[in-house]
Short mmCIF file of C-alpha atoms in Angstrom, two decimals:
data_model
loop_
_atom_site.label_atom_id
_atom_site.label_comp_id
_atom_site.label_asym_id
_atom_site.label_seq_id
_atom_site.Cartn_x
_atom_site.Cartn_y
_atom_site.Cartn_z
CA MET A 1 -10.51 -10.62 -3.90
CA PRO A 2 -11.82 -10.67 -7.47
CA GLU A 3 -10.84 -13.83 -9.29
CA PRO A 4 -9.82 -13.99 -12.97
CA LEU A 5 -12.32 -15.33 -15.43
CA PRO A 6 -11.62 -18.65 -17.17
CA ALA A 7 -9.69 -18.67 -20.41
CA GLY A 8 -11.20 -18.38 -23.82
CA ALA A 9 -14.62 -17.28 -25.04
CA VAL A 10 -17.50 -18.48 -27.12
CA GLY A 11 -18.13 -16.93 -30.50
CA ALA A 12 -19.79 -13.52 -30.30
CA PRO A 13 -22.42 -12.29 -32.74
CA GLY A 14 -21.62 -9.87 -35.50
CA PRO A 15 -19.20 -9.95 -38.43
CA LEU A 16 -15.50 -10.41 -37.77
CA PRO A 17 -13.28 -7.76 -39.39
CA ALA A 18 -10.80 -9.04 -41.95
CA ASP A 19 -7.47 -10.23 -40.59
CA VAL A 20 -8.84 -10.56 -37.05
CA THR A 21 -8.95 -14.08 -35.66
CA ALA A 22 -11.87 -15.48 -33.69
CA LEU A 23 -11.20 -16.82 -30.24
CA PRO A 24 -11.44 -20.59 -29.86
CA PRO A 25 -13.83 -22.24 -27.39
CA PRO A 26 -13.29 -21.84 -23.61
CA GLY A 27 -10.08 -23.37 -22.37
CA ALA A 28 -8.42 -23.34 -25.79
CA SER A 29 -5.53 -21.11 -26.79
CA ASP A 30 -4.23 -19.32 -29.85
CA ARG A 31 -0.76 -19.12 -28.36
CA PRO A 32 1.11 -20.96 -31.19
CA ALA A 33 -0.61 -18.87 -33.87
CA LEU A 34 -0.05 -15.72 -31.82
CA LEU A 35 3.68 -16.43 -31.48
CA ARG A 36 3.95 -17.03 -35.24
CA ALA A 37 2.20 -13.73 -35.90
CA VAL A 38 4.49 -11.85 -33.50
CA ALA A 39 7.55 -13.47 -35.10
CA THR A 40 6.57 -12.22 -38.55
CA ALA A 41 5.38 -8.77 -37.48
CA PRO A 42 7.91 -6.12 -38.61
CA ALA A 43 6.76 -3.66 -35.93
CA GLY A 44 3.84 -2.84 -33.68
CA ALA A 45 2.81 -3.84 -30.16
CA LEU A 46 1.24 -6.70 -28.25
CA LEU A 47 -1.45 -6.13 -25.63
CA VAL A 48 -2.36 -8.87 -23.14
CA VAL A 49 -5.74 -8.43 -21.48
CA GLU A 50 -6.87 -10.13 -18.27
CA LEU A 51 -10.45 -9.93 -16.99
CA HIS A 52 -11.55 -10.22 -13.37
CA VAL A 53 -15.02 -10.50 -11.87
CA PRO A 54 -15.77 -10.34 -8.11
CA GLY A 55 -16.78 -13.73 -6.77
CA ALA A 56 -16.02 -15.50 -10.04
CA GLU A 57 -16.01 -18.86 -8.27
CA ALA A 58 -19.71 -18.37 -7.41
CA VAL A 59 -20.71 -17.50 -10.98
CA PRO A 60 -22.12 -20.51 -12.92
CA PRO A 61 -19.87 -21.68 -15.79
CA ALA A 62 -22.50 -20.94 -18.43
CA LEU A 63 -22.87 -17.39 -17.14
CA ARG A 64 -19.12 -16.91 -17.16
CA ASP A 65 -18.94 -18.13 -20.75
CA ASP A 66 -21.67 -15.67 -21.75
CA LEU A 67 -19.89 -12.87 -19.97
CA LEU A 68 -16.58 -13.59 -21.63
CA ALA A 69 -18.28 -13.92 -25.02
CA GLU A 70 -19.71 -10.44 -24.52
CA ALA A 71 -16.24 -9.17 -23.54
CA VAL A 72 -14.84 -10.55 -26.80
CA HIS A 73 -17.70 -8.97 -28.75
CA ARG A 74 -16.83 -5.60 -27.19
CA ALA A 75 -13.15 -6.06 -27.95
CA ARG A 76 -13.95 -6.79 -31.61
CA ALA A 77 -15.80 -3.49 -31.83
CA VAL A 78 -12.70 -1.66 -30.60
CA VAL A 79 -9.80 -3.28 -32.47
CA GLY A 80 -8.91 -2.25 -36.01
CA ARG A 81 -9.12 -4.33 -39.19
CA SER A 82 -5.38 -4.97 -39.22
CA ASP A 83 -5.28 -6.03 -35.55
CA LEU A 84 -5.08 -9.66 -34.51
CA LEU A 85 -7.33 -10.81 -31.65
CA ALA A 86 -6.27 -14.11 -30.07
CA ALA A 87 -6.92 -16.23 -26.98
CA THR A 88 -3.95 -16.70 -24.68
CA GLY A 89 -5.07 -19.69 -22.63
CA ALA A 90 -4.95 -17.47 -19.54
CA ALA A 91 -7.74 -15.24 -18.23
CA GLY A 92 -8.56 -13.24 -21.31
CA PHE A 93 -7.02 -12.55 -24.69
CA ALA A 94 -4.30 -10.71 -26.59
CA VAL A 95 -4.30 -8.10 -29.31
CA LEU A 96 -1.47 -7.77 -31.80
CA THR A 97 -1.51 -4.37 -33.50
CA PRO A 98 0.83 -2.94 -36.17
CA THR A 99 0.48 0.56 -34.72
CA GLY A 100 3.21 2.28 -32.71
CA PRO A 101 3.33 2.26 -28.91
CA VAL A 102 1.42 5.52 -28.38
CA LEU A 103 -1.51 4.42 -30.53
CA ALA A 104 -1.31 0.95 -28.99
CA TYR A 105 -1.60 2.50 -25.53
CA ALA A 106 -4.65 4.43 -26.69
CA LEU A 107 -6.09 1.15 -27.97
CA GLY A 108 -5.52 -0.35 -24.53
CA GLU A 109 -7.41 2.54 -22.91
CA ARG A 110 -10.32 2.04 -25.32
CA LEU A 111 -10.39 -1.66 -24.50
CA LEU A 112 -10.50 -0.83 -20.80
CA ALA A 113 -13.39 1.58 -21.30
CA ALA A 114 -15.36 -1.00 -23.27
CA LEU A 115 -14.60 -4.04 -21.12
CA THR A 116 -15.35 -2.47 -17.74
CA GLN A 117 -18.89 -1.35 -18.55
CA PRO A 118 -21.54 -3.36 -16.63
CA TYR A 119 -22.48 -6.75 -18.12
CA ARG A 120 -26.13 -7.76 -18.21
CA THR A 121 -26.41 -11.47 -18.80
CA GLY A 122 -28.73 -14.18 -17.49
CA GLY A 123 -30.79 -11.61 -15.60
CA THR A 124 -27.71 -10.56 -13.64
CA VAL A 125 -25.64 -7.38 -13.77
CA LEU A 126 -21.91 -7.98 -13.26
CA ARG A 127 -19.03 -5.52 -13.09
CA VAL A 128 -15.72 -6.65 -14.49
CA GLN A 129 -12.23 -5.28 -13.97
CA ALA A 130 -9.55 -5.45 -16.64
CA SER A 131 -5.76 -5.31 -16.62
CA VAL A 132 -3.82 -4.61 -19.81
CA GLY A 133 -0.10 -5.12 -20.38
CA LEU A 134 1.63 -3.65 -23.43
CA ALA A 135 4.98 -4.53 -25.02
CA GLU A 136 6.55 -3.14 -28.18
CA ILE A 137 7.73 -5.42 -30.97
CA THR A 138 11.33 -4.30 -31.37
CA GLY A 139 13.12 -7.31 -32.79
CA ALA A 140 12.98 -9.47 -29.68
CA GLY A 141 11.87 -13.08 -30.03
CA PRO A 142 8.11 -13.73 -29.91
CA GLU A 143 8.34 -15.56 -26.57
CA ASP A 144 10.14 -12.54 -25.11
CA VAL A 145 7.52 -10.13 -26.42
CA LEU A 146 4.70 -12.22 -24.95
CA ARG A 147 6.56 -12.50 -21.64
CA GLN A 148 7.12 -8.73 -21.54
CA ALA A 149 3.45 -7.97 -22.23
CA ASP A 150 2.43 -10.47 -19.56
CA LEU A 151 4.81 -8.90 -17.03
CA ALA A 152 3.23 -5.52 -17.76
CA ARG A 153 -0.20 -7.09 -17.25
CA ARG A 154 0.88 -8.45 -13.88
CA ARG A 155 2.07 -5.00 -12.91
CA ALA A 156 -1.34 -3.59 -13.84
CA VAL A 157 -2.95 -6.19 -11.56
CA GLN A 158 -0.61 -5.29 -8.69
CA LEU A 159 -1.38 -1.59 -9.06
CA GLY A 160 -5.11 -2.13 -8.66
CA ARG A 161 -6.38 -3.22 -12.09
CA ASP A 162 -8.44 -1.16 -14.56
CA ARG A 163 -5.25 0.23 -16.06
CA VAL A 164 -2.78 -0.17 -18.91
CA GLU A 165 0.88 -0.76 -18.04
CA TRP A 166 3.73 -0.38 -20.52
CA TYR A 167 6.67 -2.78 -20.30
CA ASP A 168 10.17 -1.47 -19.75
CA ALA A 169 13.33 -2.93 -18.22
CA PHE A 170 12.77 -1.13 -14.91
CA LEU A 171 9.29 -2.61 -14.75
CA GLU A 172 10.77 -6.08 -15.10
CA GLU A 173 13.21 -5.37 -12.25
CA GLN A 174 10.28 -4.28 -10.08
CA LEU A 175 8.27 -7.37 -10.92
CA VAL A 176 11.17 -9.73 -10.29
CA ARG A 177 11.74 -7.99 -6.96
CA ARG A 178 8.06 -8.37 -6.15
CA LEU A 179 8.10 -12.07 -6.96
CA ASP A 180 11.16 -12.50 -4.75
CA LEU A 181 9.36 -10.72 -1.90
CA GLU A 182 6.29 -12.91 -2.33
CA ARG A 183 8.43 -16.03 -2.29
CA GLU A 184 10.53 -15.13 0.76
CA LEU A 185 8.04 -13.35 3.05
CA PRO A 186 5.93 -16.35 4.19
CA GLY A 187 7.56 -17.74 7.32
CA ALA A 188 9.70 -14.66 8.01
CA VAL A 189 8.28 -14.35 11.53
CA ALA A 190 8.94 -18.00 12.35
CA ARG A 191 12.48 -17.70 10.97
CA GLY A 192 13.19 -14.73 13.25
CA GLU A 193 13.87 -12.34 10.37
CA LEU A 194 11.78 -9.41 11.60
CA ASP A 195 13.28 -6.56 13.57
CA LEU A 196 12.27 -3.21 15.03
CA VAL A 197 14.18 0.04 15.04
CA TYR A 198 13.10 3.03 17.10
CA GLN A 199 13.00 6.71 16.21
CA PRO A 200 12.85 9.15 19.14
CA VAL A 201 10.18 11.85 19.35
CA LEU A 202 11.37 15.08 20.97
CA GLY A 203 9.72 18.09 22.53
CA LEU A 204 10.41 21.02 20.22
CA VAL A 205 10.88 23.56 23.00
CA ASP A 206 13.30 21.74 25.32
CA ARG A 207 14.52 19.12 22.76
CA LEU A 208 14.06 16.31 25.31
CA PRO A 209 12.91 12.82 24.25
CA VAL A 210 9.29 12.09 25.12
CA GLY A 211 8.75 8.87 23.17
CA THR A 212 9.74 6.68 20.26
CA GLU A 213 8.11 5.18 17.22
CA ALA A 214 8.68 1.49 16.51
CA LEU A 215 9.50 0.93 12.83
CA LEU A 216 9.32 -2.54 11.29
CA ARG A 217 12.22 -3.96 9.32
CA TRP A 218 12.50 -7.30 7.55
CA ARG A 219 16.13 -8.47 7.61
CA SER A 220 15.92 -11.01 4.83
CA PRO A 221 19.10 -13.07 4.34
CA VAL A 222 18.22 -13.24 0.64
CA LEU A 223 16.84 -9.77 -0.13
CA GLY A 224 18.54 -7.62 2.48
CA THR A 225 16.68 -5.08 4.63
CA VAL A 226 13.12 -4.45 3.44
CA LEU A 227 11.29 -1.33 4.66
CA PRO A 228 7.54 -1.13 5.44
CA ALA A 229 6.69 0.82 2.26
CA GLU A 230 7.77 -2.20 0.22
CA LEU A 231 6.93 -4.89 2.76
CA LEU A 232 3.35 -4.09 3.75
CA PRO A 233 1.73 -4.13 0.29
CA VAL A 234 3.16 -7.61 -0.29
CA ALA A 235 2.07 -8.72 3.18
CA GLU A 236 -1.44 -7.47 2.51
CA ASP A 237 -1.64 -9.35 -0.78
CA LEU A 238 -0.39 -12.54 0.92
CA ASP A 239 -2.77 -11.97 3.86
CA VAL A 240 0.05 -12.08 6.42
CA VAL A 241 0.02 -8.42 7.47
CA GLY A 242 -1.75 -9.32 10.72
CA GLU A 243 1.00 -11.75 11.69
CA LEU A 244 3.63 -9.04 11.13
CA GLU A 245 1.76 -6.31 12.98
CA TRP A 246 0.95 -8.42 16.01
CA TRP A 247 4.60 -9.43 16.20
CA ALA A 248 5.61 -5.76 16.04
CA LEU A 249 3.11 -4.75 18.74
CA ASP A 250 4.28 -7.54 21.05
CA ARG A 251 7.98 -6.76 20.52
CA ALA A 252 7.44 -3.01 20.96
CA CYS A 253 5.56 -3.52 24.24
CA ARG A 254 8.31 -5.83 25.50
CA GLN A 255 10.91 -3.17 24.71
CA LEU A 256 8.78 -0.49 26.34
CA ALA A 257 8.56 -2.62 29.48
CA GLU A 258 12.37 -2.83 29.60
CA TRP A 259 12.77 0.93 29.27
CA SER A 260 10.05 1.52 31.86
CA ALA A 261 11.86 -0.81 34.28
CA HIS A 262 14.82 1.57 34.02
CA GLY A 263 12.58 4.43 35.11
CA ARG A 264 12.05 6.18 31.78
CA GLN A 265 8.56 7.54 31.24
CA LEU A 266 8.46 7.41 27.46
CA TRP A 267 5.70 6.48 25.08
CA MET A 268 5.98 3.87 22.33
CA ALA A 269 4.10 4.46 19.05
CA VAL A 270 3.20 1.45 16.91
CA ASN A 271 1.72 1.63 13.40
CA VAL A 272 -1.36 -0.46 12.66
CA THR A 273 -3.17 -0.86 9.34
CA THR A 274 -6.91 -0.26 9.22
CA GLY A 275 -7.39 -3.89 8.26
CA GLU A 276 -6.01 -5.06 11.61
CA LEU A 277 -7.47 -2.18 13.62
CA THR A 278 -10.97 -3.07 12.49
CA ILE A 279 -10.90 -6.75 13.49
CA PRO A 280 -13.45 -7.33 16.30
CA ASP A 281 -11.03 -8.37 19.07
CA PHE A 282 -8.27 -5.82 18.38
CA VAL A 283 -8.84 -3.91 21.62
CA GLN A 284 -8.95 -7.06 23.75
CA ARG A 285 -5.78 -8.49 22.21
CA THR A 286 -3.95 -5.20 22.70
CA GLY A 287 -5.00 -5.13 26.33
CA ALA A 288 -3.75 -8.69 26.79
CA ILE A 289 -0.29 -7.78 25.43
CA LEU A 290 -0.06 -4.74 27.72
CA ALA A 291 -1.04 -6.88 30.71
CA ALA A 292 1.46 -9.59 29.78
CA TYR A 293 4.37 -7.11 29.97
CA GLY A 294 2.98 -4.93 32.73
CA VAL A 295 3.06 -1.84 30.53
CA PRO A 296 0.94 1.15 31.63
CA PRO A 297 -1.61 1.62 28.83
CA ASP A 298 -0.94 5.35 28.51
CA ARG A 299 2.64 4.58 27.43
CA LEU A 300 1.39 2.91 24.23
CA VAL A 301 0.34 4.98 21.21
CA VAL A 302 -1.48 3.19 18.38
CA GLU A 303 -1.05 5.00 15.06
CA VAL A 304 -3.32 4.63 12.03
CA ALA A 305 -2.65 6.36 8.70
CA GLU A 306 -5.34 8.85 7.77
CA PRO A 307 -5.36 8.08 4.00
CA ARG A 308 -6.14 4.41 4.73
CA ILE A 309 -9.28 5.06 6.80
CA GLY A 310 -11.67 5.61 3.89
CA ALA A 311 -14.91 3.64 4.12
CA ASP A 312 -13.89 2.10 7.48
CA LEU A 313 -14.23 5.42 9.30
CA SER A 314 -17.08 4.38 11.61
CA THR A 315 -15.33 1.13 12.62
CA VAL A 316 -12.01 2.94 13.09
CA VAL A 317 -13.75 5.45 15.37
CA ALA A 318 -15.17 2.59 17.46
CA ARG A 319 -11.80 0.81 17.78
CA LEU A 320 -9.91 3.99 18.67
CA ALA A 321 -12.54 4.76 21.29
CA GLY A 322 -12.12 1.25 22.65
CA LEU A 323 -8.36 1.71 22.90
CA ARG A 324 -8.78 4.99 24.72
CA SER A 325 -11.15 3.31 27.17
CA LEU A 326 -8.20 1.05 28.05
CA GLY A 327 -6.03 4.11 28.58
CA VAL A 328 -4.08 3.61 25.33
CA ARG A 329 -3.32 6.79 23.43
CA THR A 330 -4.14 7.06 19.74
CA ALA A 331 -2.58 8.95 16.84
CA LEU A 332 -3.57 9.86 13.29
CA ASP A 333 -0.53 9.49 11.04
CA ASP A 334 0.17 10.92 7.59
CA PHE A 335 -2.44 13.65 8.03
CA ARG A 336 -3.20 15.26 4.66
CA ALA A 337 -4.65 18.51 6.05
CA GLU A 338 -7.36 18.62 3.38
CA HIS A 339 -10.89 19.85 3.99
CA ALA A 340 -12.26 16.32 4.40
CA SER A 341 -9.35 15.45 6.68
CA LEU A 342 -10.08 18.38 8.97
CA ALA A 343 -13.71 17.27 9.10
CA HIS A 344 -12.60 13.77 10.17
CA LEU A 345 -10.83 15.20 13.21
CA ARG A 346 -14.12 16.02 14.90
CA ARG A 347 -15.12 12.36 14.80
CA LEU A 348 -11.83 10.60 15.46
CA PRO A 349 -10.96 9.97 19.13
CA ILE A 350 -7.23 10.72 18.88
CA ASP A 351 -4.59 12.19 21.18
CA LEU A 352 -1.84 12.94 18.68
CA LEU A 353 -1.93 14.31 15.14
CA LYS A 354 1.12 13.71 12.93
CA VAL A 355 1.76 16.11 10.06
CA ASN A 356 4.53 15.99 7.46
CA GLY A 357 7.47 18.34 7.77
CA ARG A 358 6.69 19.77 4.33
CA LEU A 359 3.82 21.69 5.91
CA VAL A 360 6.26 23.64 8.07
CA ASP A 361 8.84 24.44 5.42
CA SER A 362 7.70 28.07 5.37
CA ALA A 363 8.23 27.89 1.62
CA THR A 364 4.89 29.54 0.83
CA GLU A 365 2.25 31.61 2.58
CA THR A 366 -0.28 28.87 1.80
CA GLN A 367 1.76 26.30 3.76
CA ASP A 368 2.16 28.70 6.66
CA ALA A 369 -1.60 29.29 6.76
CA LEU A 370 -2.35 25.56 6.51
CA ILE A 371 -0.15 24.52 9.42
CA ASP A 372 -1.65 27.37 11.46
CA VAL A 373 -5.12 25.95 10.76
CA VAL A 374 -4.05 22.41 11.71
CA VAL A 375 -2.47 23.54 15.00
CA SER A 376 -5.47 25.73 15.79
CA VAL A 377 -7.93 22.88 15.19
CA GLY A 378 -5.73 20.57 17.25
CA ASP A 379 -5.73 23.02 20.16
CA ARG A 380 -9.51 23.27 20.09
CA LEU A 381 -9.92 19.50 20.06
CA GLY A 382 -7.25 18.86 22.70
CA VAL A 383 -4.99 17.06 20.20
CA GLU A 384 -1.20 17.44 20.32
CA VAL A 385 0.49 18.02 16.96
CA VAL A 386 3.64 16.08 16.05
CA ALA A 387 5.66 17.28 13.04
CA GLU A 388 7.29 14.22 11.47
CA ASP A 389 9.82 13.69 8.69
CA LEU A 390 11.75 16.79 9.79
CA GLU A 391 14.90 16.68 7.68
CA SER A 392 16.48 20.10 8.20
CA PRO A 393 17.02 22.62 11.01
CA ALA A 394 14.74 25.01 9.11
CA GLN A 395 11.89 22.51 9.25
CA VAL A 396 12.47 21.92 12.96
CA GLU A 397 12.37 25.65 13.65
CA GLY A 398 9.32 26.07 11.41
CA ALA A 399 7.48 23.34 13.31
CA ARG A 400 8.33 24.92 16.67
CA ARG A 401 7.30 28.36 15.50
CA ALA A 402 4.02 27.03 14.11
CA GLY A 403 3.09 25.64 17.51
CA CYS A 404 3.77 21.93 17.02
CA ARG A 405 4.60 20.53 20.44
CA TYR A 406 6.63 17.52 19.31
CA GLY A 407 8.93 16.68 16.41
CA GLN A 408 10.38 13.60 14.77
CA GLY A 409 12.80 13.14 11.89
CA PHE A 410 16.39 12.82 10.76
CA ALA A 411 17.14 16.41 11.78
CA LEU A 412 16.42 15.43 15.41
CA ALA A 413 17.27 11.72 15.70
CA ARG A 414 17.59 8.85 13.25
CA PRO A 415 15.95 5.43 13.68
CA ALA A 416 18.28 3.04 15.49
CA THR A 417 18.40 -0.24 17.37
CA ALA A 418 17.09 -0.42 20.91
CA GLU A 419 20.64 -0.42 22.30
CA ARG A 420 21.62 2.72 20.41
CA VAL A 421 18.42 4.52 21.33
CA GLU A 422 19.05 3.59 24.98
CA ALA A 423 22.51 5.14 24.71
CA TYR A 424 20.94 8.21 23.11
CA PHE A 425 18.57 8.55 26.06
CA GLU A 426 21.55 8.59 28.43
CA GLU A 427 22.58 11.90 26.90
CA PHE A 428 19.45 13.44 28.44
CA PRO A 429 19.63 12.80 32.18
CA SER A 430 16.76 15.20 32.73
CA THR A 431 14.39 13.11 30.63
CA PRO A 432 11.34 12.19 32.79
CA ARG A 433 11.96 9.01 34.74
#
């Protein structure tokens, strides 16, 4: 992961516009002077800029100083004569501008454009990322304004860098929530706070259950129930996503073994990120879990989200092929049905293709044509289509009419605990056993 550059910068060449301060030497900070300037500013905005360079720890200190000096030189060429440029003692600098928030945002975009151009220094070309946080000066104390701009900067970092984020109260709530998640998540597995719920998958013709999808939940005693959409990005940043996913795979296979012991021939789908799927021993570890619980491999379905495949396509193809060689079935989740996505289908060794219920809404002729194309391609490749996120009877009927064999969603069955899903199965005595 790219590391932030050290604080401060050496003096850059060229004249300094009037009323713009020079940055002190590396490691120093203009924070006291900056706070005094914010306190006396009648209006305007504060921008906090953080710079990041890949492998910063391997870059010699002298080279980093030269790079940051060049960054400051570029910033000076962008800021106006009435703007204040100051070191923050963090990983970059701040700009205090008397302009309103819209013009300040535009200034932040210009800084991004200038700071992220390649740096040629010491015979080396380096690419730098930048994150900019912006806060308005609206009568709050200077410490509060600086804190708000820094919170916005942190949000820019979390969202992938190379962006400007504008502080607002909702942003602060999100950041506080994120910090709470980062604090509480480590050790959640050891503390027994993880849980799985299961959502049945039904045949759309006979409406009989054919399988379930295991869905991860974090039952935090401090934060309440946390869903995967919020949980997984934090887990990835903390590098604990593997621990969570292997726990989920083990627990899902154990539950599948219990249901199989009762004679039910259902599949169990488990979601896996591409990061875990592409580790070298993923297939062997999966096989070991199946063997430990005596689960027939064809009862397990490993799902990977299509938008996450990206540059790992060749490795994902190899891992999915390895799983199929074990007898495990594979699924492509969150299929976008774009031209490139359809092209991927010819390479991916999958058994199930999951499409969103919005494609079968029958709201437009374009959607109708698109789902027809997806089902047709699936038929040619021997891939079964599952319509997921079905939230209304109309979507269920649209999926059936379009030729989707299976369906999943609130309109058919809601996610529930293993005990409740077991009771749900008992309502279908004709389900394959």
